Tab-separated table of C-alpha atoms in Angstrom:
chain	number	residue	atom	x	y	z
A	26	MET	CA	154.355	65.469	102.613
A	27	SER	CA	153.748	61.886	102.242
A	28	THR	CA	150.360	60.289	102.995
A	29	SER	CA	150.758	59.123	106.674
A	30	ASP	CA	151.519	62.555	107.575
A	31	THR	CA	148.599	63.495	106.272
A	32	ALA	CA	146.919	61.840	108.358
A	33	THR	CA	148.764	62.638	111.223
A	34	VAL	CA	147.793	66.228	110.691
A	35	ARG	CA	144.303	65.184	110.509
A	36	ILE	CA	144.452	62.925	113.773
A	37	THR	CA	145.705	65.976	116.057
A	38	ALA	CA	143.326	68.758	114.651
A	39	ASP	CA	141.363	71.448	116.502
A	40	ASP	CA	143.462	70.314	119.253
A	41	LYS	CA	145.120	73.647	121.425
A	42	THR	CA	147.921	74.140	118.406
A	43	GLY	CA	144.945	75.101	116.168
A	44	ASN	CA	144.827	72.337	113.799
A	45	ARG	CA	142.441	69.690	112.758
A	46	ILE	CA	141.332	66.523	114.325
A	47	ASP	CA	139.681	63.495	112.467
A	48	TYR	CA	136.549	62.934	114.529
A	49	ASP	CA	135.846	59.859	112.002
A	50	LEU	CA	132.581	61.222	111.492
A	51	PRO	CA	131.108	60.697	107.207
A	52	GLY	CA	133.536	62.776	104.267
A	53	ASN	CA	134.574	66.022	105.366
A	54	ASP	CA	134.065	65.246	109.829
A	55	LEU	CA	130.424	68.042	108.707
A	56	ASP	CA	133.257	70.604	108.081
A	57	PRO	CA	131.126	72.712	105.876
A	58	GLU	CA	134.478	74.412	104.486
A	59	THR	CA	135.778	71.353	103.231
A	60	PRO	CA	133.839	69.729	100.557
A	61	THR	CA	133.307	65.873	100.109
A	62	PRO	CA	133.065	63.877	96.641
A	63	LEU	CA	129.822	63.360	97.035
A	64	HIS	CA	129.407	67.738	98.013
A	65	SER	CA	131.449	68.129	94.341
A	66	ARG	CA	129.245	65.879	92.173
A	67	GLU	CA	126.581	67.358	89.808
A	68	VAL	CA	123.186	68.299	91.321
A	69	PRO	CA	120.136	65.365	89.713
A	70	LEU	CA	118.965	66.970	86.199
A	71	PHE	CA	115.235	67.682	87.441
A	72	MET	CA	116.996	70.361	90.383
A	73	LYS	CA	118.769	71.539	86.815
A	74	VAL	CA	115.220	71.600	85.263
A	75	TYR	CA	113.862	74.030	87.924
A	76	GLY	CA	116.701	75.720	88.288
A	77	VAL	CA	115.964	76.752	84.378
A	78	ILE	CA	112.033	77.651	85.395
A	79	CYS	CA	113.635	79.700	88.561
A	80	LEU	CA	115.986	81.389	86.553
A	81	LEU	CA	113.549	82.325	83.503
A	82	GLY	CA	110.708	82.818	86.156
A	83	GLY	CA	112.982	85.629	87.649
A	84	VAL	CA	114.175	87.309	84.425
A	85	ILE	CA	110.513	87.136	83.265
A	86	SER	CA	109.063	88.354	86.702
A	87	LEU	CA	111.096	91.633	86.573
A	88	PRO	CA	109.432	93.839	83.900
A	89	LEU	CA	105.972	92.203	84.893
A	90	LEU	CA	106.296	93.027	88.688
A	91	GLY	CA	107.285	97.018	87.539
A	92	ALA	CA	103.991	97.066	85.211
A	93	PHE	CA	101.810	94.939	87.334
A	94	PHE	CA	102.584	97.134	90.219
A	95	GLY	CA	102.545	99.968	87.833
A	96	ILE	CA	98.997	99.528	86.990
A	97	SER	CA	98.028	99.033	90.594
A	98	ALA	CA	99.564	101.849	91.974
A	99	TYR	CA	97.630	103.889	88.823
A	100	LEU	CA	93.963	102.648	89.655
A	101	ILE	CA	94.611	103.127	93.227
A	102	PHE	CA	95.345	106.540	92.914
A	103	THR	CA	92.976	107.518	89.983
A	104	ASP	CA	89.537	105.760	91.720
A	105	PRO	CA	90.965	104.239	94.144
A	106	GLU	CA	86.807	103.461	94.791
A	107	ALA	CA	87.297	101.243	92.339
A	108	ALA	CA	90.885	99.127	93.116
A	109	ILE	CA	89.836	98.861	96.701
A	110	ILE	CA	87.562	98.166	99.941
A	111	GLY	CA	89.092	99.652	102.550
A	112	THR	CA	88.970	103.316	103.069
A	113	ASN	CA	92.335	103.632	104.557
A	114	LEU	CA	94.382	104.467	101.153
A	115	THR	CA	97.708	104.923	103.136
A	116	LEU	CA	97.622	101.156	104.281
A	117	THR	CA	96.842	99.675	100.403
A	118	VAL	CA	99.626	101.674	98.874
A	119	ALA	CA	102.166	100.447	101.976
A	120	VAL	CA	101.252	97.259	101.740
A	121	ASN	CA	101.795	96.819	98.078
A	122	ALA	CA	104.667	98.740	98.104
A	123	ILE	CA	105.943	95.896	100.954
A	124	GLY	CA	104.791	93.322	98.093
A	125	PHE	CA	106.217	94.937	94.989
A	126	VAL	CA	109.909	94.959	96.938
A	127	ILE	CA	109.045	91.246	98.546
A	128	SER	CA	108.793	90.331	95.072
A	129	PHE	CA	111.478	91.883	93.112
A	130	VAL	CA	114.247	91.112	95.633
A	131	SER	CA	112.585	87.580	95.176
A	132	ALA	CA	112.922	87.318	91.586
A	133	VAL	CA	116.164	88.452	91.798
A	134	GLY	CA	117.002	85.277	94.215
A	135	SER	CA	115.297	82.827	92.246
A	136	ILE	CA	117.954	84.237	88.946
A	137	ILE	CA	120.670	83.508	91.337
A	138	PHE	CA	119.159	80.103	92.763
A	139	GLY	CA	118.576	78.974	89.367
A	140	TRP	CA	122.371	79.690	88.285
A	141	THR	CA	123.812	77.805	91.197
A	142	LEU	CA	121.888	74.950	90.870
A	143	LEU	CA	122.921	74.638	86.732
A	144	LYS	CA	125.956	75.366	87.470
A	145	SER	CA	126.039	72.671	90.645
A	146	TYR	CA	127.071	75.091	93.292
A	147	ARG	CA	125.351	72.583	96.289
A	148	ARG	CA	126.005	75.214	98.910
A	149	ASP	CA	125.373	78.524	97.297
A	150	ALA	CA	121.729	76.533	96.283
A	151	ALA	CA	121.078	75.189	99.842
A	152	ARG	CA	121.681	78.989	101.094
A	153	TRP	CA	119.818	80.794	98.751
A	154	SER	CA	117.031	78.542	99.079
A	155	TYR	CA	116.541	79.541	103.273
A	156	VAL	CA	116.564	82.880	101.183
A	157	LEU	CA	113.495	82.078	99.281
A	158	ILE	CA	112.105	80.314	101.529
A	159	PHE	CA	111.842	83.331	103.887
A	160	LEU	CA	110.682	85.440	101.038
A	161	SER	CA	107.727	82.651	100.254
A	162	ILE	CA	106.198	83.051	103.412
A	163	ALA	CA	106.398	86.983	103.618
A	164	GLN	CA	104.845	86.542	99.878
A	165	ILE	CA	101.787	84.361	101.322
A	166	ILE	CA	101.137	86.928	103.900
A	167	VAL	CA	100.995	90.054	101.833
A	168	ASP	CA	99.307	88.714	99.167
A	169	VAL	CA	96.420	87.432	101.569
A	170	MET	CA	96.467	90.908	102.992
A	171	LEU	CA	96.177	91.754	99.811
A	172	GLN	CA	93.896	89.647	97.718
A	173	GLY	CA	92.517	87.346	100.705
A	174	PHE	CA	92.561	83.177	101.109
A	175	GLY	CA	92.099	81.950	97.543
A	176	LEU	CA	93.899	79.864	94.324
A	177	HIS	CA	96.605	82.745	94.069
A	178	LEU	CA	98.038	81.099	97.080
A	179	ILE	CA	98.719	77.523	95.070
A	180	ARG	CA	101.911	78.920	93.404
A	181	PRO	CA	104.081	80.156	96.144
A	182	SER	CA	102.368	77.536	98.156
A	183	ILE	CA	104.155	75.089	95.369
A	184	GLN	CA	107.356	76.801	95.413
A	185	LEU	CA	107.519	77.067	99.188
A	186	ALA	CA	107.345	72.914	99.151
A	187	ILE	CA	110.023	72.480	96.227
A	188	LEU	CA	112.224	74.926	97.714
A	189	ALA	CA	111.800	73.089	101.348
A	190	ALA	CA	113.071	69.597	99.605
A	191	ILE	CA	115.534	71.238	97.693
A	192	SER	CA	117.133	73.021	100.904
A	193	ILE	CA	117.458	69.522	102.682
A	194	SER	CA	118.849	67.428	99.454
A	195	VAL	CA	120.697	69.765	97.663
A	196	ASP	CA	123.591	69.588	100.015
A	197	PRO	CA	124.993	66.086	100.951
A	198	ALA	CA	127.065	67.797	104.045
A	199	LEU	CA	123.596	69.045	105.425
A	200	ARG	CA	121.897	65.722	104.583
A	201	GLU	CA	124.754	63.792	106.474
A	202	GLU	CA	125.100	65.858	109.676
A	203	ARG	CA	120.733	65.685	109.565
A	204	GLU	CA	121.109	62.104	109.646
A	205	LEU	CA	123.807	61.952	112.244
A	206	GLN	CA	121.811	64.466	114.502
A	207	ARG	CA	118.620	62.236	113.679
A	208	ARG	CA	120.456	59.333	115.436
A	209	LEU	CA	121.770	61.500	118.731
A	210	ARG	CA	118.628	62.742	119.358
A	211	ASP	CA	116.834	59.248	118.988
A	212	LEU	CA	120.351	57.708	121.513
A	213	GLU	CA	119.435	60.681	123.943
A	214	ASP	CA	115.718	60.342	123.614
A	215	ARG	CA	115.797	56.920	124.922
A	216	GLU	CA	118.867	57.357	127.704
A	217	ALA	CA	116.601	60.325	128.898
A	218	ALA	CA	113.503	58.811	128.678
A	219	ALA	CA	115.601	56.091	131.019
A	220	GLU	CA	116.384	58.427	133.445
A	221	GLY	CA	113.245	60.279	133.502
A	222	MET	CA	114.834	63.560	132.036
A	223	LEU	CA	112.624	63.582	128.167
A	224	GLY	CA	112.582	66.949	126.674
A	225	ARG	CA	115.083	68.310	128.723
A	226	ASP	CA	117.726	70.227	127.607
A	227	LEU	CA	121.106	67.925	128.586
A	228	SER	CA	123.248	70.261	127.225
A	229	GLY	CA	122.325	72.937	130.146
A	230	GLU	CA	122.129	76.127	127.992
A	231	GLY	CA	118.176	76.124	127.892
A	232	TYR	CA	115.446	74.348	130.298
A	233	ILE	CA	114.228	71.995	127.453
A	234	LYS	CA	114.749	71.144	123.849
A	235	LEU	CA	113.978	73.451	121.444
A	236	ASN	CA	112.191	70.817	118.739
A	237	PHE	CA	109.018	70.405	117.569
A	238	PHE	CA	107.687	67.845	119.598
A	239	ASN	CA	107.896	69.864	122.711
A	240	LEU	CA	106.962	73.213	121.050
A	241	PHE	CA	103.840	71.847	119.381
A	242	TRP	CA	102.671	70.387	122.679
A	243	VAL	CA	103.466	73.734	124.195
A	244	PHE	CA	101.256	75.227	121.790
A	245	MET	CA	98.214	72.405	122.428
A	246	VAL	CA	98.145	73.166	125.852
A	247	CYS	CA	98.430	76.736	126.262
A	248	CYS	CA	95.522	77.115	123.542
A	249	VAL	CA	93.218	75.553	125.461
A	250	LEU	CA	94.779	77.069	129.157
A	251	GLY	CA	94.351	80.660	127.262
A	252	LEU	CA	90.994	80.199	125.940
A	253	ILE	CA	89.970	79.101	129.690
A	254	ILE	CA	92.041	82.212	131.030
A	255	GLU	CA	89.848	84.752	128.630
A	256	VAL	CA	86.358	83.190	129.727
A	257	ILE	CA	86.970	83.155	133.544
A	258	PHE	CA	88.480	86.993	132.355
A	259	HIS	CA	85.646	87.920	130.625
A	260	MET	CA	82.834	86.593	132.964
A	261	VAL	CA	84.399	88.069	136.316
A	262	TRP	CA	86.152	91.165	135.013
A	263	VAL	CA	84.753	92.290	131.521
A	264	ASP	CA	81.019	91.432	131.612
A	265	PRO	CA	80.191	90.233	135.490
A	266	GLY	CA	78.241	86.452	135.474
A	267	VAL	CA	78.155	86.187	131.298
A	268	TYR	CA	79.567	83.906	128.936
A	269	GLN	CA	81.115	84.490	125.763
A	270	ASP	CA	82.640	81.483	123.423
A	271	ARG	CA	86.604	83.215	123.141
A	272	ALA	CA	87.582	80.499	120.667
A	273	GLY	CA	89.639	81.299	117.875
A	274	LEU	CA	89.887	78.649	115.707
A	275	LEU	CA	86.689	76.861	113.689
A	276	PHE	CA	86.666	73.866	115.844
A	277	GLY	CA	87.561	72.721	119.375
A	278	PRO	CA	88.258	75.196	122.278
A	279	PHE	CA	91.540	76.263	121.565
A	280	SER	CA	93.120	80.271	121.393
A	281	PRO	CA	95.597	80.241	118.661
A	282	ILE	CA	96.775	83.525	120.059
A	283	TYR	CA	97.764	82.206	123.414
A	284	GLY	CA	99.667	78.694	121.549
A	285	VAL	CA	101.442	81.020	119.515
A	286	GLY	CA	102.252	83.447	122.409
A	287	ALA	CA	103.496	80.506	124.677
A	288	VAL	CA	106.295	79.359	121.887
A	289	LEU	CA	107.212	82.245	121.455
A	290	LEU	CA	108.172	82.881	125.029
A	291	THR	CA	109.473	79.471	125.462
A	292	ILE	CA	111.827	80.273	122.408
A	293	ILE	CA	113.323	83.218	123.556
A	294	LEU	CA	112.892	82.718	127.578
A	295	ASN	CA	114.197	79.354	127.514
A	296	ARG	CA	117.789	79.981	128.107
A	297	PHE	CA	117.168	82.691	130.738
A	298	TYR	CA	115.011	80.393	133.112
A	299	ARG	CA	117.217	80.576	135.838
A	300	LYS	CA	116.990	85.182	134.983
A	301	ASN	CA	115.383	86.820	138.169
A	302	PHE	CA	111.497	87.414	137.997
A	303	LEU	CA	112.016	91.341	137.013
A	304	PHE	CA	113.749	90.117	134.073
A	305	ILE	CA	111.127	87.402	132.530
A	306	PHE	CA	108.606	89.545	133.310
A	307	LEU	CA	109.708	92.633	130.984
A	308	VAL	CA	110.952	90.173	128.595
A	309	SER	CA	107.269	88.480	128.850
A	310	ALA	CA	105.364	92.041	128.820
A	311	PHE	CA	106.940	93.060	125.821
A	312	VAL	CA	107.176	90.429	123.853
A	313	GLY	CA	103.529	89.638	124.247
A	314	GLY	CA	102.844	92.962	124.182
A	315	VAL	CA	104.270	93.663	120.225
A	316	PHE	CA	102.969	90.083	119.351
A	317	GLU	CA	99.510	90.811	120.357
A	318	ALA	CA	99.334	94.034	118.373
A	319	SER	CA	100.797	92.393	115.563
A	320	VAL	CA	98.339	89.458	115.729
A	321	SER	CA	95.508	92.105	115.441
A	322	TRP	CA	97.081	94.766	112.765
A	323	TRP	CA	97.443	91.490	110.311
A	324	MET	CA	93.966	90.109	111.078
A	325	GLN	CA	92.703	93.783	110.329
A	326	THR	CA	94.574	94.738	106.924
A	327	SER	CA	93.860	90.533	106.069
A	328	PHE	CA	89.964	90.750	106.817
A	329	GLY	CA	88.888	93.656	108.481
A	330	ALA	CA	88.549	91.235	111.698
A	331	ILE	CA	88.769	93.326	114.794
A	332	ALA	CA	88.238	90.931	118.061
A	333	TRP	CA	90.176	92.941	120.685
A	334	SER	CA	90.232	96.779	121.169
A	335	TYR	CA	91.411	98.782	124.535
A	336	SER	CA	90.628	102.031	126.307
A	337	TYR	CA	93.301	104.710	125.386
A	338	GLU	CA	92.966	105.450	129.466
A	339	LEU	CA	94.926	103.367	131.652
A	340	LEU	CA	93.150	105.117	134.691
A	341	PRO	CA	90.464	107.537	134.310
A	342	GLY	CA	91.772	110.637	132.664
A	343	VAL	CA	95.562	109.030	132.576
A	344	PRO	CA	96.364	108.622	128.778
A	345	ASP	CA	97.765	104.790	128.394
A	346	PRO	CA	101.260	105.451	126.064
A	347	MET	CA	100.906	101.486	125.242
A	348	ALA	CA	97.515	102.002	123.867
A	349	ILE	CA	97.866	104.999	122.198
A	350	ILE	CA	101.285	103.626	120.354
A	351	PHE	CA	99.729	100.175	119.384
A	352	ALA	CA	96.495	102.216	118.573
A	353	SER	CA	94.701	100.297	121.125
A	354	ARG	CA	95.946	97.037	119.540
A	355	THR	CA	97.586	95.813	123.117
A	356	SER	CA	97.674	98.457	126.503
A	357	THR	CA	99.652	98.805	129.595
A	358	PRO	CA	97.295	96.590	131.824
A	359	PHE	CA	97.676	93.629	129.303
A	360	MET	CA	101.762	93.689	128.837
A	361	ILE	CA	101.506	93.784	132.563
A	362	MET	CA	99.177	90.578	132.589
A	363	TRP	CA	101.672	89.150	129.316
A	364	GLY	CA	104.777	89.467	132.416
A	365	ILE	CA	102.725	87.752	134.461
A	366	LEU	CA	101.838	84.959	132.647
A	367	GLY	CA	105.339	84.888	131.452
A	368	VAL	CA	106.697	84.347	134.798
A	369	PHE	CA	104.277	81.806	135.895
A	370	TRP	CA	104.827	79.564	132.587
A	371	ILE	CA	108.652	79.604	132.852
A	372	LYS	CA	109.188	79.220	136.822
A	373	LEU	CA	106.158	77.424	137.758
A	374	CYS	CA	104.029	75.566	134.159
A	375	LEU	CA	106.285	74.793	132.137
A	376	PRO	CA	108.362	72.185	133.993
A	377	ARG	CA	105.010	70.518	134.846
A	378	LEU	CA	103.543	71.033	131.572
A	379	LEU	CA	107.204	68.853	130.244
A	380	ALA	CA	106.169	65.838	133.299
A	381	LEU	CA	102.973	65.791	131.509
A	382	ILE	CA	103.740	65.530	128.090
A	383	ASN	CA	106.337	62.885	128.800
A	384	LEU	CA	103.468	60.863	130.242
A	385	ILE	CA	102.701	60.114	126.206
A	386	PRO	CA	104.411	56.886	125.508
A	387	TRP	CA	107.187	56.673	123.906
A	388	LYS	CA	105.348	54.049	120.969
A	389	LEU	CA	102.858	56.914	120.793
A	390	ARG	CA	105.070	60.250	120.604
A	391	TYR	CA	105.813	60.507	117.237
A	392	SER	CA	102.490	59.049	115.180
A	393	LEU	CA	100.248	60.938	118.094
A	394	THR	CA	101.957	63.972	117.317
A	395	THR	CA	101.639	64.026	113.496
A	396	ILE	CA	98.018	63.571	113.267
A	397	ALA	CA	97.236	66.065	116.056
A	398	ALA	CA	99.527	68.746	114.073
A	399	ALA	CA	97.527	67.608	110.953
A	400	LEU	CA	94.372	68.128	112.113
A	401	MET	CA	95.533	71.685	113.656
A	402	LEU	CA	96.773	72.113	110.372
A	403	VAL	CA	93.152	71.459	108.655
A	404	ASN	CA	91.524	73.606	111.821
A	405	ALA	CA	93.736	76.490	110.917
A	406	CYS	CA	93.537	76.812	107.319
A	407	MET	CA	89.556	76.111	107.286
A	408	THR	CA	89.730	78.949	109.585
A	409	ILE	CA	91.939	81.067	107.886
A	410	GLN	CA	89.424	80.430	104.729
A	411	ALA	CA	86.085	80.632	106.741
A	412	LEU	CA	87.009	84.529	107.478
A	413	ASP	CA	87.966	84.916	104.381
A	414	CYS	CA	84.931	84.538	102.663
A	415	TRP	CA	82.949	85.572	105.928
A	416	PHE	CA	85.123	89.004	104.620
A	417	THR	CA	83.964	88.970	101.364
A	418	ARG	CA	80.031	88.511	101.958
A	419	SER	CA	80.280	91.648	104.218
A	420	SER	CA	81.994	93.271	101.219
A	421	GLY	CA	78.865	92.947	99.495
A	422	LEU	CA	80.193	90.176	97.520
A	423	ALA	CA	78.142	86.568	96.277
A	424	PRO	CA	80.057	83.345	96.303
A	425	THR	CA	82.072	82.781	93.077
A	426	SER	CA	83.678	79.427	93.340
A	427	PRO	CA	82.394	75.984	94.601
A	428	VAL	CA	84.827	76.803	98.327
A	429	GLU	CA	83.560	80.361	98.699
A	430	GLN	CA	79.847	78.383	98.295
A	431	PHE	CA	80.733	75.953	100.987
A	432	TYR	CA	81.622	77.940	103.346
A	433	ALA	CA	78.378	80.171	102.493
A	434	ASP	CA	76.481	77.060	103.150
A	435	HIS	CA	77.971	75.422	106.160
A	436	PHE	CA	79.722	78.735	107.745
A	437	ASP	CA	77.587	81.593	107.239
A	438	ASN	CA	77.307	85.228	108.644
A	439	ALA	CA	75.222	83.868	111.287
A	440	TYR	CA	77.079	80.717	112.189
A	441	MET	CA	80.727	82.907	112.358
A	442	ALA	CA	79.513	85.666	114.766
A	443	HIS	CA	77.936	82.988	116.996
A	444	ARG	CA	81.271	80.758	116.864
A	445	PHE	CA	83.694	84.574	117.070
A	446	GLN	CA	81.633	86.226	119.636
A	447	SER	CA	84.284	88.626	120.085
A	448	MET	CA	85.005	89.152	116.351
A	449	SER	CA	83.288	91.630	114.325
A	450	ILE	CA	84.291	91.702	110.030
A	451	HIS	CA	85.253	95.380	108.930
A	452	PRO	CA	86.051	95.979	105.042
A	453	ASP	CA	86.611	99.463	105.248
A	454	VAL	CA	89.456	98.971	107.430
A	455	SER	CA	91.296	96.383	105.630
A	456	SER	CA	94.010	96.705	103.071
A	457	ARG	CA	92.063	94.362	100.491
A	458	MET	CA	92.097	95.336	96.758
A	459	ASP	CA	88.615	93.655	95.260
A	460	ARG	CA	85.947	95.645	95.015
A	461	PRO	CA	81.899	95.068	96.600
A	462	GLU	CA	79.193	94.571	94.298
A	463	THR	CA	76.988	97.702	94.647
């Protein structure tokens, strides 16, 4: 076939005959199955060096993992009082087992990832970087549940940042696609702003665009709205006439469980905003209830923190099946409340919130969002650190680092109890492996 014939075939691609069309896009028309010359290049030297580190690290980690978790298991079973703070041995063993599985898979994945970088298999390296990003996040969560918030999180956090950078840059086709999509989004946003449709999903598949800008402000607004709902509910129903601070972060009027819950409901229900009320209610009730129970369980196992606990009775003398299933971390009435909130959110509040978000001037959208996101990230990190230090003090451990001393001086037990008035710390129900001083 001649060169002209080849060009003709490319021009007729993806038509009704099943051939490919040349869309005149960069390189290979962003077709992941067709490598470009750029995609076939050797990966940079620094990536190969990191690949060697990953490969050797994975090989060395495998026997060390077995030894580490073997010793941990031996200590837990032979002298549990010397190994753990909590009294639930099964919980600590289960979390350790999960951590071992995650670490083992991560070590194997690091070996494969390092090999793909050494061999310049760019697309395979990008795919494995996504796997390792997920495993790194899971490892951080488990590490917090076992050892709290400390220096041991620096290594997986640095690894997470490096993997994120590599996942973006290692595959040129993906990088070109992202750049093209970014330019198209900017163009669409400007046109949508002129038409008063900024933030809407113009494809019609969902109500709003699920981008960082929209979801971040959904989170922010619902953190505040959720706190207001919590305070009013407590004053009207739980303890009539008594004000209780229900804030969930160290600074500001924010209840992050409602913010994150609203983001989850928005992502899950975005495509179903035209569905009937019953469908939205049932999905919202299930998602909200499971999310509430999961957060409660993680806070308890990580910091011994109990912020809410529901009765096992739905009505006098009638057991609540949801409270039994989720060990009082959620209940049928509160799942019903999540369902009602979801209906109001998708059908009534979201359109008005989108209009409110669009009041942010175009030139301030990204700078204001970046600054607000950075401040909320600092707020969240300091809150977790403060909870961890509250836990260690409640366990009888004296501050052993400048960070712990800082929180002991500025956010002591009395301050934390006043700030988080609905929360109490119970080290005996955690899965932590520290030993309090006697």
